[in-house]
Amino acid sequence: MAETTSSSGRSPGAASVGLRLLALLAGLAALMALGFALGMRIGKRLLMVIAAAVVLAGAMFLVGEI
């Protein structure tokens, strides 16, 4: 019989969801880096707000997964 949970006790889909979240964050970071490389000037304050929102959303998502 196949197990329905992984060794950590989470559902099998939790790891893939976490990887998708990491890929999303990496994609966002790459877009920001590309923007800077193209000479777009984003204020430090706006950049910090965007980063804080992404971290907060990621934390809320992970708490919902646990």
PDB file with SEQRES, HELIX, SHEET and CRYST1 records, atoms N, CA, C and O in Angstrom:
SEQRES   1 A   66  MET ALA GLU THR THR SER SER SER GLY ARG SER PRO GLY          
SEQRES   2 A   66  ALA ALA SER VAL GLY LEU ARG LEU LEU ALA LEU LEU ALA          
SEQRES   3 A   66  GLY LEU ALA ALA LEU MET ALA LEU GLY PHE ALA LEU GLY          
SEQRES   4 A   66  MET ARG ILE GLY LYS ARG LEU LEU MET VAL ILE ALA ALA          
SEQRES   5 A   66  ALA VAL VAL LEU ALA GLY ALA MET PHE LEU VAL GLY GLU          
SEQRES   6 A   66  ILE                                                          
HELIX    1 AA1 GLY A   13  ALA A   37  1                                  25    
HELIX    2 AA2 LYS A   44  GLU A   65  1                                  22    
CRYST1    1.000    1.000    1.000  90.00  90.00  90.00 P 1           1          
ATOM      1  N   MET A   1       0.835  -1.189   0.000  1.00  0.00           N  
ATOM      2  CA  MET A   1       0.000   0.000   0.000  1.00  0.00           C  
ATOM      3  C   MET A   1       0.880   1.253   0.000  1.00  0.00           C  
ATOM      4  O   MET A   1       1.865   1.314   0.736  1.00  0.00           O  
ATOM      5  N   ALA A   2       0.547   2.213  -0.786  1.00  0.00           N  
ATOM      6  CA  ALA A   2       1.339   3.447  -0.858  1.00  0.00           C  
ATOM      7  C   ALA A   2       0.972   4.362   0.309  1.00  0.00           C  
ATOM      8  O   ALA A   2      -0.181   4.439   0.731  1.00  0.00           O  
ATOM      9  N   GLU A   3       1.986   5.046   0.809  1.00  0.00           N  
ATOM     10  CA  GLU A   3       1.736   5.991   1.893  1.00  0.00           C  
ATOM     11  C   GLU A   3       1.122   7.266   1.341  1.00  0.00           C  
ATOM     12  O   GLU A   3       1.409   7.670   0.214  1.00  0.00           O  
ATOM     13  N   THR A   4       0.266   7.902   2.154  1.00  0.00           N  
ATOM     14  CA  THR A   4      -0.367   9.144   1.708  1.00  0.00           C  
ATOM     15  C   THR A   4       0.376  10.366   2.223  1.00  0.00           C  
ATOM     16  O   THR A   4       0.055  11.489   1.835  1.00  0.00           O  
ATOM     17  N   THR A   5       1.360  10.169   3.086  1.00  0.00           N  
ATOM     18  CA  THR A   5       2.155  11.297   3.578  1.00  0.00           C  
ATOM     19  C   THR A   5       3.623  10.989   3.383  1.00  0.00           C  
ATOM     20  O   THR A   5       4.026   9.827   3.327  1.00  0.00           O  
ATOM     21  N   SER A   6       4.420  12.040   3.279  1.00  0.00           N  
ATOM     22  CA  SER A   6       5.859  11.856   3.132  1.00  0.00           C  
ATOM     23  C   SER A   6       6.478  11.641   4.513  1.00  0.00           C  
ATOM     24  O   SER A   6       5.768  11.646   5.518  1.00  0.00           O  
ATOM     25  N   SER A   7       7.789  11.454   4.566  1.00  0.00           N  
ATOM     26  CA  SER A   7       8.460  11.181   5.831  1.00  0.00           C  
ATOM     27  C   SER A   7       8.346  12.360   6.796  1.00  0.00           C  
ATOM     28  O   SER A   7       8.442  12.166   8.008  1.00  0.00           O  
ATOM     29  N   SER A   8       8.142  13.585   6.282  1.00  0.00           N  
ATOM     30  CA  SER A   8       8.017  14.744   7.161  1.00  0.00           C  
ATOM     31  C   SER A   8       6.606  14.887   7.721  1.00  0.00           C  
ATOM     32  O   SER A   8       6.370  15.710   8.606  1.00  0.00           O  
ATOM     33  N   GLY A   9       5.668  14.092   7.211  1.00  0.00           N  
ATOM     34  CA  GLY A   9       4.311  14.149   7.714  1.00  0.00           C  
ATOM     35  C   GLY A   9       3.408  15.050   6.899  1.00  0.00           C  
ATOM     36  O   GLY A   9       2.209  15.124   7.168  1.00  0.00           O  
ATOM     37  N   ARG A  10       3.951  15.732   5.916  1.00  0.00           N  
ATOM     38  CA  ARG A  10       3.140  16.594   5.061  1.00  0.00           C  
ATOM     39  C   ARG A  10       2.559  15.781   3.917  1.00  0.00           C  
ATOM     40  O   ARG A  10       2.991  14.660   3.650  1.00  0.00           O  
ATOM     41  N   SER A  11       1.579  16.361   3.250  1.00  0.00           N  
ATOM     42  CA  SER A  11       1.010  15.684   2.087  1.00  0.00           C  
ATOM     43  C   SER A  11       2.038  15.703   0.950  1.00  0.00           C  
ATOM     44  O   SER A  11       2.898  16.583   0.920  1.00  0.00           O  
ATOM     45  N   PRO A  12       1.966  14.768   0.033  1.00  0.00           N  
ATOM     46  CA  PRO A  12       2.943  14.699  -1.057  1.00  0.00           C  
ATOM     47  C   PRO A  12       2.992  15.961  -1.907  1.00  0.00           C  
ATOM     48  O   PRO A  12       4.044  16.277  -2.461  1.00  0.00           O  
ATOM     49  N   GLY A  13       1.890  16.691  -2.027  1.00  0.00           N  
ATOM     50  CA  GLY A  13       1.863  17.890  -2.850  1.00  0.00           C  
ATOM     51  C   GLY A  13       2.507  19.100  -2.202  1.00  0.00           C  
ATOM     52  O   GLY A  13       2.758  20.093  -2.884  1.00  0.00           O  
ATOM     53  N   ALA A  14       2.783  19.050  -0.905  1.00  0.00           N  
ATOM     54  CA  ALA A  14       3.325  20.205  -0.203  1.00  0.00           C  
ATOM     55  C   ALA A  14       4.711  20.587  -0.724  1.00  0.00           C  
ATOM     56  O   ALA A  14       5.028  21.773  -0.820  1.00  0.00           O  
ATOM     57  N   ALA A  15       5.529  19.607  -1.056  1.00  0.00           N  
ATOM     58  CA  ALA A  15       6.869  19.902  -1.547  1.00  0.00           C  
ATOM     59  C   ALA A  15       6.812  20.611  -2.891  1.00  0.00           C  
ATOM     60  O   ALA A  15       7.549  21.569  -3.123  1.00  0.00           O  
ATOM     61  N   SER A  16       5.942  20.145  -3.771  1.00  0.00           N  
ATOM     62  CA  SER A  16       5.847  20.789  -5.087  1.00  0.00           C  
ATOM     63  C   SER A  16       5.282  22.195  -4.953  1.00  0.00           C  
ATOM     64  O   SER A  16       5.666  23.081  -5.716  1.00  0.00           O  
ATOM     65  N   VAL A  17       4.381  22.421  -4.005  1.00  0.00           N  
ATOM     66  CA  VAL A  17       3.842  23.760  -3.782  1.00  0.00           C  
ATOM     67  C   VAL A  17       4.950  24.672  -3.270  1.00  0.00           C  
ATOM     68  O   VAL A  17       5.044  25.825  -3.689  1.00  0.00           O  
ATOM     69  N   GLY A  18       5.783  24.170  -2.374  1.00  0.00           N  
ATOM     70  CA  GLY A  18       6.909  24.954  -1.872  1.00  0.00           C  
ATOM     71  C   GLY A  18       7.892  25.291  -2.984  1.00  0.00           C  
ATOM     72  O   GLY A  18       8.417  26.403  -3.041  1.00  0.00           O  
ATOM     73  N   LEU A  19       8.140  24.324  -3.871  1.00  0.00           N  
ATOM     74  CA  LEU A  19       9.046  24.583  -4.995  1.00  0.00           C  
ATOM     75  C   LEU A  19       8.453  25.614  -5.940  1.00  0.00           C  
ATOM     76  O   LEU A  19       9.180  26.447  -6.483  1.00  0.00           O  
ATOM     77  N   ARG A  20       7.139  25.570  -6.142  1.00  0.00           N  
ATOM     78  CA  ARG A  20       6.500  26.575  -7.000  1.00  0.00           C  
ATOM     79  C   ARG A  20       6.618  27.954  -6.379  1.00  0.00           C  
ATOM     80  O   ARG A  20       6.836  28.934  -7.092  1.00  0.00           O  
ATOM     81  N   LEU A  21       6.477  28.048  -5.054  1.00  0.00           N  
ATOM     82  CA  LEU A  21       6.613  29.327  -4.368  1.00  0.00           C  
ATOM     83  C   LEU A  21       8.029  29.859  -4.523  1.00  0.00           C  
ATOM     84  O   LEU A  21       8.220  31.043  -4.800  1.00  0.00           O  
ATOM     85  N   LEU A  22       9.032  28.988  -4.344  1.00  0.00           N  
ATOM     86  CA  LEU A  22      10.416  29.416  -4.525  1.00  0.00           C  
ATOM     87  C   LEU A  22      10.669  29.870  -5.960  1.00  0.00           C  
ATOM     88  O   LEU A  22      11.382  30.848  -6.187  1.00  0.00           O  
ATOM     89  N   ALA A  23      10.093  29.169  -6.918  1.00  0.00           N  
ATOM     90  CA  ALA A  23      10.256  29.560  -8.323  1.00  0.00           C  
ATOM     91  C   ALA A  23       9.619  30.926  -8.576  1.00  0.00           C  
ATOM     92  O   ALA A  23      10.166  31.740  -9.321  1.00  0.00           O  
ATOM     93  N   LEU A  24       8.469  31.177  -7.960  1.00  0.00           N  
ATOM     94  CA  LEU A  24       7.804  32.471  -8.109  1.00  0.00           C  
ATOM     95  C   LEU A  24       8.664  33.589  -7.526  1.00  0.00           C  
ATOM     96  O   LEU A  24       8.823  34.640  -8.146  1.00  0.00           O  
ATOM     97  N   LEU A  25       9.218  33.361  -6.335  1.00  0.00           N  
ATOM     98  CA  LEU A  25      10.075  34.370  -5.714  1.00  0.00           C  
ATOM     99  C   LEU A  25      11.340  34.606  -6.539  1.00  0.00           C  
ATOM    100  O   LEU A  25      11.783  35.743  -6.697  1.00  0.00           O  
ATOM    101  N   ALA A  26      11.915  33.527  -7.062  1.00  0.00           N  
ATOM    102  CA  ALA A  26      13.115  33.656  -7.899  1.00  0.00           C  
ATOM    103  C   ALA A  26      12.783  34.425  -9.178  1.00  0.00           C  
ATOM    104  O   ALA A  26      13.577  35.245  -9.639  1.00  0.00           O  
ATOM    105  N   GLY A  27      11.615  34.157  -9.742  1.00  0.00           N  
ATOM    106  CA  GLY A  27      11.194  34.879 -10.938  1.00  0.00           C  
ATOM    107  C   GLY A  27      11.016  36.362 -10.669  1.00  0.00           C  
ATOM    108  O   GLY A  27      11.413  37.197 -11.482  1.00  0.00           O  
ATOM    109  N   LEU A  28      10.421  36.690  -9.530  1.00  0.00           N  
ATOM    110  CA  LEU A  28      10.230  38.091  -9.166  1.00  0.00           C  
ATOM    111  C   LEU A  28      11.580  38.785  -8.972  1.00  0.00           C  
ATOM    112  O   LEU A  28      11.775  39.917  -9.415  1.00  0.00           O  
ATOM    113  N   ALA A  29      12.504  38.098  -8.310  1.00  0.00           N  
ATOM    114  CA  ALA A  29      13.838  38.664  -8.110  1.00  0.00           C  
ATOM    115  C   ALA A  29      14.540  38.876  -9.450  1.00  0.00           C  
ATOM    116  O   ALA A  29      15.226  39.880  -9.642  1.00  0.00           O  
ATOM    117  N   ALA A  30      14.367  37.927 -10.381  1.00  0.00           N  
ATOM    118  CA  ALA A  30      14.980  38.063 -11.704  1.00  0.00           C  
ATOM    119  C   ALA A  30      14.379  39.245 -12.458  1.00  0.00           C  
ATOM    120  O   ALA A  30      15.101  39.973 -13.139  1.00  0.00           O  
ATOM    121  N   LEU A  31      13.074  39.444 -12.344  1.00  0.00           N  
ATOM    122  CA  LEU A  31      12.440  40.591 -12.998  1.00  0.00           C  
ATOM    123  C   LEU A  31      12.957  41.908 -12.429  1.00  0.00           C  
ATOM    124  O   LEU A  31      13.193  42.859 -13.174  1.00  0.00           O  
ATOM    125  N   MET A  32      13.134  41.962 -11.106  1.00  0.00           N  
ATOM    126  CA  MET A  32      13.679  43.177 -10.495  1.00  0.00           C  
ATOM    127  C   MET A  32      15.100  43.435 -10.980  1.00  0.00           C  
ATOM    128  O   MET A  32      15.455  44.567 -11.307  1.00  0.00           O  
ATOM    129  N   ALA A  33      15.912  42.380 -11.025  1.00  0.00           N  
ATOM    130  CA  ALA A  33      17.290  42.524 -11.493  1.00  0.00           C  
ATOM    131  C   ALA A  33      17.320  42.977 -12.948  1.00  0.00           C  
ATOM    132  O   ALA A  33      18.142  43.812 -13.324  1.00  0.00           O  
ATOM    133  N   LEU A  34      16.425  42.428 -13.766  1.00  0.00           N  
ATOM    134  CA  LEU A  34      16.343  42.821 -15.164  1.00  0.00           C  
ATOM    135  C   LEU A  34      15.942  44.288 -15.284  1.00  0.00           C  
ATOM    136  O   LEU A  34      16.470  45.018 -16.122  1.00  0.00           O  
ATOM    137  N   GLY A  35      15.017  44.706 -14.452  1.00  0.00           N  
ATOM    138  CA  GLY A  35      14.600  46.109 -14.448  1.00  0.00           C  
ATOM    139  C   GLY A  35      15.759  47.035 -14.127  1.00  0.00           C  
ATOM    140  O   GLY A  35      15.920  48.071 -14.773  1.00  0.00           O  
ATOM    141  N   PHE A  36      16.563  46.679 -13.146  1.00  0.00           N  
ATOM    142  CA  PHE A  36      17.724  47.493 -12.808  1.00  0.00           C  
ATOM    143  C   PHE A  36      18.742  47.481 -13.942  1.00  0.00           C  
ATOM    144  O   PHE A  36      19.358  48.504 -14.242  1.00  0.00           O  
ATOM    145  N   ALA A  37      18.918  46.320 -14.573  1.00  0.00           N  
ATOM    146  CA  ALA A  37      19.881  46.218 -15.669  1.00  0.00           C  
ATOM    147  C   ALA A  37      19.454  47.084 -16.850  1.00  0.00           C  
ATOM    148  O   ALA A  37      20.304  47.614 -17.565  1.00  0.00           O  
ATOM    149  N   LEU A  38      18.164  47.230 -17.059  1.00  0.00           N  
ATOM    150  CA  LEU A  38      17.662  48.050 -18.165  1.00  0.00           C  
ATOM    151  C   LEU A  38      17.635  49.536 -17.816  1.00  0.00           C  
ATOM    152  O   LEU A  38      17.269  50.367 -18.646  1.00  0.00           O  
ATOM    153  N   GLY A  39      18.017  49.860 -16.609  1.00  0.00           N  
ATOM    154  CA  GLY A  39      18.098  51.269 -16.230  1.00  0.00           C  
ATOM    155  C   GLY A  39      16.831  51.823 -15.610  1.00  0.00           C  
ATOM    156  O   GLY A  39      16.727  53.029 -15.388  1.00  0.00           O  
ATOM    157  N   MET A  40      15.877  50.972 -15.331  1.00  0.00           N  
ATOM    158  CA  MET A  40      14.668  51.455 -14.661  1.00  0.00           C  
ATOM    159  C   MET A  40      15.039  51.810 -13.230  1.00  0.00           C  
ATOM    160  O   MET A  40      15.696  51.036 -12.534  1.00  0.00           O  
ATOM    161  N   ARG A  41      14.614  52.982 -12.803  1.00  0.00           N  
ATOM    162  CA  ARG A  41      14.974  53.406 -11.452  1.00  0.00           C  
ATOM    163  C   ARG A  41      13.772  53.253 -10.534  1.00  0.00           C  
ATOM    164  O   ARG A  41      12.800  54.004 -10.618  1.00  0.00           O  
ATOM    165  N   ILE A  42      13.863  52.273  -9.668  1.00  0.00           N  
ATOM    166  CA  ILE A  42      12.812  52.052  -8.679  1.00  0.00           C  
ATOM    167  C   ILE A  42      13.348  52.591  -7.349  1.00  0.00           C  
ATOM    168  O   ILE A  42      14.450  52.235  -6.931  1.00  0.00           O  
ATOM    169  N   GLY A  43      12.587  53.423  -6.707  1.00  0.00           N  
ATOM    170  CA  GLY A  43      13.015  53.989  -5.436  1.00  0.00           C  
ATOM    171  C   GLY A  43      13.252  52.904  -4.392  1.00  0.00           C  
ATOM    172  O   GLY A  43      12.581  51.872  -4.393  1.00  0.00           O  
ATOM    173  N   LYS A  44      14.206  53.146  -3.508  1.00  0.00           N  
ATOM    174  CA  LYS A  44      14.516  52.149  -2.474  1.00  0.00           C  
ATOM    175  C   LYS A  44      13.310  51.881  -1.583  1.00  0.00           C  
ATOM    176  O   LYS A  44      13.088  50.749  -1.152  1.00  0.00           O  
ATOM    177  N   ARG A  45      12.543  52.908  -1.312  1.00  0.00           N  
ATOM    178  CA  ARG A  45      11.375  52.734  -0.440  1.00  0.00           C  
ATOM    179  C   ARG A  45      10.353  51.816  -1.112  1.00  0.00           C  
ATOM    180  O   ARG A  45       9.817  50.914  -0.468  1.00  0.00           O  
ATOM    181  N   LEU A  46      10.076  52.039  -2.413  1.00  0.00           N  
ATOM    182  CA  LEU A  46       9.135  51.199  -3.140  1.00  0.00           C  
ATOM    183  C   LEU A  46       9.652  49.768  -3.214  1.00  0.00           C  
ATOM    184  O   LEU A  46       8.881  48.821  -3.062  1.00  0.00           O  
ATOM    185  N   LEU A  47      10.946  49.605  -3.445  1.00  0.00           N  
ATOM    186  CA  LEU A  47      11.547  48.278  -3.518  1.00  0.00           C  
ATOM    187  C   LEU A  47      11.392  47.536  -2.191  1.00  0.00           C  
ATOM    188  O   LEU A  47      11.102  46.340  -2.177  1.00  0.00           O  
ATOM    189  N   MET A  48      11.581  48.237  -1.088  1.00  0.00           N  
ATOM    190  CA  MET A  48      11.430  47.616   0.230  1.00  0.00           C  
ATOM    191  C   MET A  48       9.977  47.215   0.484  1.00  0.00           C  
ATOM    192  O   MET A  48       9.722  46.166   1.074  1.00  0.00           O  
ATOM    193  N   VAL A  49       9.028  48.037   0.047  1.00  0.00           N  
ATOM    194  CA  VAL A  49       7.605  47.714   0.219  1.00  0.00           C  
ATOM    195  C   VAL A  49       7.255  46.465  -0.582  1.00  0.00           C  
ATOM    196  O   VAL A  49       6.553  45.582  -0.088  1.00  0.00           O  
ATOM    197  N   ILE A  50       7.753  46.391  -1.835  1.00  0.00           N  
ATOM    198  CA  ILE A  50       7.485  45.228  -2.670  1.00  0.00           C  
ATOM    199  C   ILE A  50       8.092  43.978  -2.033  1.00  0.00           C  
ATOM    200  O   ILE A  50       7.437  42.938  -1.967  1.00  0.00           O  
ATOM    201  N   ALA A  51       9.336  44.072  -1.565  1.00  0.00           N  
ATOM    202  CA  ALA A  51      10.003  42.926  -0.949  1.00  0.00           C  
ATOM    203  C   ALA A  51       9.248  42.474   0.309  1.00  0.00           C  
ATOM    204  O   ALA A  51       9.062  41.276   0.523  1.00  0.00           O  
ATOM    205  N   ALA A  52       8.815  43.427   1.136  1.00  0.00           N  
ATOM    206  CA  ALA A  52       8.081  43.087   2.354  1.00  0.00           C  
ATOM    207  C   ALA A  52       6.758  42.405   2.020  1.00  0.00           C  
ATOM    208  O   ALA A  52       6.358  41.460   2.700  1.00  0.00           O  
ATOM    209  N   ALA A  53       6.076  42.882   0.972  1.00  0.00           N  
ATOM    210  CA  ALA A  53       4.804  42.278   0.575  1.00  0.00           C  
ATOM    211  C   ALA A  53       5.011  40.846   0.089  1.00  0.00           C  
ATOM    212  O   ALA A  53       4.213  39.962   0.399  1.00  0.00           O  
ATOM    213  N   VAL A  54       6.083  40.618  -0.674  1.00  0.00           N  
ATOM    214  CA  VAL A  54       6.361  39.272  -1.173  1.00  0.00           C  
ATOM    215  C   VAL A  54       6.688  38.326  -0.014  1.00  0.00           C  
ATOM    216  O   VAL A  54       6.200  37.197   0.026  1.00  0.00           O  
ATOM    217  N   VAL A  55       7.513  38.789   0.922  1.00  0.00           N  
ATOM    218  CA  VAL A  55       7.874  37.955   2.077  1.00  0.00           C  
ATOM    219  C   VAL A  55       6.643  37.656   2.927  1.00  0.00           C  
ATOM    220  O   VAL A  55       6.458  36.524   3.375  1.00  0.00           O  
ATOM    221  N   LEU A  56       5.803  38.659   3.151  1.00  0.00           N  
ATOM    222  CA  LEU A  56       4.592  38.466   3.952  1.00  0.00           C  
ATOM    223  C   LEU A  56       3.644  37.482   3.269  1.00  0.00           C  
ATOM    224  O   LEU A  56       3.089  36.597   3.920  1.00  0.00           O  
ATOM    225  N   ALA A  57       3.462  37.638   1.962  1.00  0.00           N  
ATOM    226  CA  ALA A  57       2.585  36.724   1.230  1.00  0.00           C  
ATOM    227  C   ALA A  57       3.134  35.296   1.278  1.00  0.00           C  
ATOM    228  O   ALA A  57       2.375  34.342   1.446  1.00  0.00           O  
ATOM    229  N   GLY A  58       4.448  35.153   1.130  1.00  0.00           N  
ATOM    230  CA  GLY A  58       5.074  33.834   1.202  1.00  0.00           C  
ATOM    231  C   GLY A  58       4.898  33.205   2.582  1.00  0.00           C  
ATOM    232  O   GLY A  58       4.613  32.013   2.694  1.00  0.00           O  
ATOM    233  N   ALA A  59       5.069  34.006   3.625  1.00  0.00           N  
ATOM    234  CA  ALA A  59       4.920  33.493   4.984  1.00  0.00           C  
ATOM    235  C   ALA A  59       3.477  33.055   5.251  1.00  0.00           C  
ATOM    236  O   ALA A  59       3.246  32.005   5.850  1.00  0.00           O  
ATOM    237  N   MET A  60       2.514  33.857   4.808  1.00  0.00           N  
ATOM    238  CA  MET A  60       1.103  33.502   4.999  1.00  0.00           C  
ATOM    239  C   MET A  60       0.771  32.228   4.241  1.00  0.00           C  
ATOM    240  O   MET A  60       0.022  31.384   4.733  1.00  0.00           O  
ATOM    241  N   PHE A  61       1.332  32.088   3.038  1.00  0.00           N  
ATOM    242  CA  PHE A  61       1.087  30.901   2.227  1.00  0.00           C  
ATOM    243  C   PHE A  61       1.659  29.659   2.911  1.00  0.00           C  
ATOM    244  O   PHE A  61       1.001  28.620   2.967  1.00  0.00           O  
ATOM    245  N   LEU A  62       2.894  29.768   3.436  1.00  0.00           N  
ATOM    246  CA  LEU A  62       3.527  28.621   4.093  1.00  0.00           C  
ATOM    247  C   LEU A  62       2.802  28.252   5.381  1.00  0.00           C  
ATOM    248  O   LEU A  62       2.665  27.069   5.693  1.00  0.00           O  
ATOM    249  N   VAL A  63       2.340  29.241   6.129  1.00  0.00           N  
ATOM    250  CA  VAL A  63       1.598  28.953   7.362  1.00  0.00           C  
ATOM    251  C   VAL A  63       0.301  28.230   7.013  1.00  0.00           C  
ATOM    252  O   VAL A  63      -0.129  27.340   7.747  1.00  0.00           O  
ATOM    253  N   GLY A  64      -0.313  28.601   5.915  1.00  0.00           N  
ATOM    254  CA  GLY A  64      -1.535  27.934   5.485  1.00  0.00           C  
ATOM    255  C   GLY A  64      -1.280  26.494   5.055  1.00  0.00           C  
ATOM    256  O   GLY A  64      -2.175  25.653   5.147  1.00  0.00           O  
ATOM    257  N   GLU A  65      -0.072  26.202   4.588  1.00  0.00           N  
ATOM    258  CA  GLU A  65       0.274  24.856   4.139  1.00  0.00           C  
ATOM    259  C   GLU A  65       0.560  23.913   5.302  1.00  0.00           C  
ATOM    260  O   GLU A  65       0.382  22.702   5.175  1.00  0.00           O  
ATOM    261  N   ILE A  66       1.002  24.459   6.434  1.00  0.00           N  
ATOM    262  CA  ILE A  66       1.414  23.604   7.564  1.00  0.00           C  
ATOM    263  C   ILE A  66       0.194  23.044   8.282  1.00  0.00           C  
ATOM    264  O   ILE A  66       0.335  22.305   9.257  1.00  0.00           O  
TER     265      ILE A  66                                                      
END                                                                             
